[in-house]
Coordinates of C-alpha atoms in Angstrom, one line a residue:
M1 CA 0.0 0.0 0.0
T2 CA 1.4 3.4 -1.0
N3 CA 1.6 6.4 1.3
D4 CA -1.2 8.2 -0.6
T5 CA -3.4 5.1 -0.3
E6 CA -2.6 4.8 3.4
H7 CA -3.4 8.4 4.0
S8 CA -6.6 8.2 2.1
A9 CA -7.6 5.1 4.1
L10 CA -6.8 6.7 7.4
R11 CA -8.7 9.9 6.4
G12 CA -11.8 7.9 5.6
L13 CA -11.5 6.0 8.8
F14 CA -11.3 9.2 10.9
L15 CA -14.2 10.8 9.0
D16 CA -16.4 7.7 9.6
A17 CA -15.4 7.8 13.3
A18 CA -16.2 11.5 13.5
A19 CA -19.6 11.0 11.8
I20 CA -20.6 8.4 14.4
E21 CA -19.2 10.5 17.3
F22 CA -20.8 13.7 16.3
S23 CA -23.9 12.5 14.5
E24 CA -26.2 14.3 16.8
E25 CA -24.4 17.7 16.2
L26 CA -24.0 17.1 12.5
F27 CA -27.6 16.4 11.9
S28 CA -29.1 19.0 14.2
T29 CA -31.2 21.5 12.5
K30 CA -31.2 23.9 15.5
P31 CA -29.9 27.3 14.4
V32 CA -26.7 28.5 16.0
A33 CA -26.2 32.2 17.1
V34 CA -22.8 33.6 16.3
S35 CA -21.2 36.9 17.3
P36 CA -20.4 39.6 14.8
R37 CA -16.7 39.0 15.4
F38 CA -17.0 35.3 14.6
Q39 CA -19.0 36.3 11.4
R40 CA -16.3 38.6 10.3
Q41 CA -13.6 35.9 10.9
M42 CA -15.6 33.4 8.8
N43 CA -16.0 36.0 6.0
A44 CA -12.3 36.7 6.0
M45 CA -11.5 32.9 6.0
L46 CA -13.9 32.1 3.1
T47 CA -12.7 35.1 1.1
N48 CA -9.0 34.5 1.4
P49 CA -8.2 31.3 3.4
Q50 CA -4.3 31.6 2.9
R51 CA -4.2 35.1 4.3
W52 CA -6.5 34.1 7.2
A53 CA -4.4 31.1 8.1
K54 CA -1.1 33.2 7.7
R55 CA -2.3 35.6 10.3
R56 CA -2.8 32.9 12.9
V57 CA 0.6 31.1 12.4
R58 CA 3.0 33.5 14.0
P59 CA 6.5 33.0 15.5
L60 CA 6.9 32.9 19.2
W61 CA 8.6 36.4 19.3
K62 CA 5.5 37.9 17.7
K63 CA 3.4 36.4 20.4
C64 CA 5.6 38.0 22.9
V65 CA 5.1 41.4 21.5
Q66 CA 1.3 40.8 21.7
T67 CA 1.8 40.0 25.3
A68 CA 3.6 43.4 25.8
A69 CA 0.6 45.0 24.1
A70 CA -1.7 43.2 26.5
I71 CA 0.2 44.7 29.4
L72 CA -0.4 48.2 27.9
L73 CA -4.2 47.2 27.6
V74 CA -4.2 46.2 31.3
C75 CA -2.6 49.6 32.2
S76 CA -5.5 51.3 30.3
L77 CA -8.0 49.5 32.6
S78 CA -6.9 52.0 35.3
L79 CA -8.2 54.7 33.1
G80 CA -11.3 52.8 32.5
T81 CA -11.8 52.6 36.3
L82 CA -11.4 56.4 36.6
M83 CA -13.9 56.9 33.8
A84 CA -16.5 54.9 35.7
V85 CA -16.1 57.1 38.7
S86 CA -15.8 60.5 37.0
P87 CA -18.3 61.6 34.3
T88 CA -15.9 64.4 33.4
V89 CA -13.1 62.0 32.6
R90 CA -15.5 59.7 30.9
A91 CA -16.6 62.4 28.5
A92 CA -13.1 63.4 27.6
V93 CA -11.8 60.0 26.6
I94 CA -12.5 58.3 23.3
H95 CA -14.3 55.0 23.2
W96 CA -11.9 52.9 21.3
V97 CA -8.2 51.9 21.5
T98 CA -6.1 51.2 18.4
E99 CA -3.5 48.5 19.0
W100 CA -0.7 48.2 16.4
Y101 CA 0.9 44.8 16.1
E102 CA 3.5 43.6 13.5
T103 CA 1.0 41.9 11.3
H104 CA -2.4 43.7 12.1
I105 CA -4.2 46.5 13.7
L106 CA -6.8 45.8 16.3
Y107 CA -9.6 48.3 17.0
R108 CA -10.8 47.5 20.5
Y109 CA -13.9 49.2 21.8
Y110 CA -15.1 49.8 25.4
G111 CA -18.1 51.5 27.0
K112 CA -21.7 50.7 27.7
Q113 CA -23.7 48.3 25.5
I114 CA -25.7 50.2 22.8
S115 CA -29.5 49.4 22.6
G116 CA -31.8 50.2 19.8
E117 CA -32.1 49.5 16.1
L118 CA -28.8 49.7 14.0
P119 CA -29.1 52.7 11.6
K120 CA -29.5 51.7 7.9
Y121 CA -26.6 52.9 5.8
E122 CA -26.0 52.2 2.1
I123 CA -23.6 52.9 -0.7
T124 CA -25.2 55.4 -2.9
E125 CA -22.6 55.3 -5.7
L126 CA -22.0 51.7 -6.3
P127 CA -19.6 51.0 -9.2
E128 CA -21.2 49.9 -12.5
G129 CA -21.3 46.2 -13.1
Y130 CA -21.6 45.2 -9.3
A131 CA -24.7 43.2 -8.0
E132 CA -25.6 42.2 -4.5
T133 CA -24.8 38.6 -3.6
E134 CA -25.0 38.5 0.1
R135 CA -26.5 40.4 3.0
I136 CA -26.1 39.9 6.7
E137 CA -28.2 42.0 9.1
M138 CA -27.9 41.6 12.9
P139 CA -28.7 43.9 15.8
E140 CA -25.3 45.3 16.1
Y141 CA -23.7 44.4 12.7
F142 CA -24.5 44.8 9.0
C143 CA -22.7 43.5 5.9
V144 CA -23.5 43.5 2.2
T145 CA -21.3 41.9 -0.5
Y146 CA -21.4 42.7 -4.2
K147 CA -19.7 41.1 -7.1
N148 CA -19.0 42.0 -10.7
E149 CA -18.9 39.9 -13.9
E150 CA -15.2 39.1 -13.3
G151 CA -16.0 37.6 -9.9
Q152 CA -14.3 40.4 -7.9
W153 CA -16.1 41.3 -4.8
L154 CA -16.9 44.5 -3.0
R155 CA -17.9 44.4 0.7
F156 CA -19.4 47.1 2.9
D157 CA -20.0 46.6 6.6
Y158 CA -20.4 48.5 9.8
S159 CA -21.1 47.8 13.4
Y160 CA -21.6 49.4 16.8
M161 CA -18.5 50.3 18.8
Q162 CA -19.3 48.8 22.2
Q163 CA -17.9 46.6 24.9
G164 CA -17.0 43.2 23.7
S165 CA -16.6 44.1 20.1
A166 CA -13.5 44.6 18.0
L167 CA -12.1 44.9 14.4
D168 CA -9.0 43.1 13.4
I169 CA -7.3 44.3 10.0
L170 CA -4.3 42.7 8.5
T171 CA -1.2 45.0 7.9
E172 CA 1.3 42.4 6.7
G173 CA 2.2 43.2 3.1
V174 CA 0.1 46.4 3.0
E175 CA 0.8 50.1 3.2
V176 CA -1.2 51.9 5.9
Q177 CA -2.2 55.6 5.4
D178 CA -4.3 57.8 7.6
I179 CA -7.3 59.2 5.7
T180 CA -10.4 61.3 6.2
V181 CA -13.9 60.2 5.0
N182 CA -16.5 62.9 5.1
G183 CA -14.7 64.6 8.0
F184 CA -14.2 61.4 10.0
D185 CA -10.7 59.9 10.7
G186 CA -9.8 56.5 9.3
Q187 CA -7.2 54.3 7.7
I188 CA -6.7 52.8 4.3
F189 CA -4.8 49.5 3.9
L190 CA -3.3 49.3 0.4
S191 CA -2.1 45.8 -0.5
L192 CA 1.5 45.6 -2.1
D193 CA 0.2 42.7 -4.1
P194 CA -2.3 43.8 -6.8
K195 CA -4.0 40.4 -6.6
N196 CA -5.2 41.2 -3.0
D197 CA -8.0 43.6 -2.1
N198 CA -7.7 46.9 -0.4
T199 CA -9.4 48.0 2.8
L200 CA -10.8 51.4 4.0
T201 CA -12.1 51.9 7.5
W202 CA -13.4 55.0 9.3
I203 CA -15.1 55.8 12.6
D204 CA -18.1 58.0 13.3
P205 CA -17.8 58.8 17.1
N206 CA -21.1 60.6 17.1
A207 CA -22.9 57.5 16.0
N208 CA -20.6 55.1 17.7
L209 CA -20.1 53.2 14.3
Q210 CA -17.1 51.9 12.6
F211 CA -17.5 51.4 8.8
E212 CA -15.3 49.3 6.5
V213 CA -15.1 48.9 2.7
D214 CA -13.1 46.1 1.1
A215 CA -12.7 45.9 -2.7
F216 CA -10.3 45.1 -5.5
L217 CA -10.2 48.8 -6.4
D218 CA -7.6 51.6 -6.1
E219 CA -7.4 54.2 -3.4
S220 CA -9.4 56.9 -5.1
D221 CA -12.2 54.5 -6.1
I222 CA -12.6 53.1 -2.6
L223 CA -12.5 56.5 -1.1
Y224 CA -15.2 57.7 -3.6
I225 CA -17.4 54.7 -2.6
A226 CA -16.8 55.3 1.2
E227 CA -17.7 59.0 0.8
S228 CA -21.0 58.0 -0.9
V229 CA -22.1 56.0 2.1
A230 CA -25.3 57.6 3.6
L231 CA -28.2 56.9 5.8
K232 CA -30.8 55.0 3.8
E233 CA -34.1 57.0 3.4
S234 CA -37.1 55.5 5.1
T235 CA -39.7 54.0 2.8
K236 CA -42.4 54.5 5.4

């Protein structure tokens, strides 16, 4: 028996065993509730599995740097305690922390949970040739994906900035630039590889929302799309 044949046989054996062991879970029709963060991670994995996996296989020294960043975050908890005691301090401090790592930027939010319906925003200047293929609407997260005839996708999403939420964007192999979208601060992530997508994110602190546009378009086109994002007019 060759190695390939042995591997195939073992794989089949393990799959059969798993099917028996987890038959109840596999055939369950009960819906599973997932968080917006998990949904984003799954979208990222399905869109580009190689990049998604690469971000999670990091050398030990990079993990040590992350530990150091975590220590800085712990220090920031003292400020959070002060904010809870003093309304003056709480009003003077922004509600998110941008953590820079070697391979990604993490936007971490803190503050009270936000209640109420998520505002409805839309791209009012969608590029010609793009059609909607997927839409996800949750109480605190919205995402819509478009594709053109060449199969290139354009994704627009936004979510509430609140305790327990975060946004993680890859910086490895990209150029990061500060940018302004309709008066709001943000960053654009331009891939050094033309085969990869570019990302633009910006924050509206008044609405407690962070927006994101991902597309296989250049800087000016993505910025044009981002600046066309507006509240959807009510049909009532």
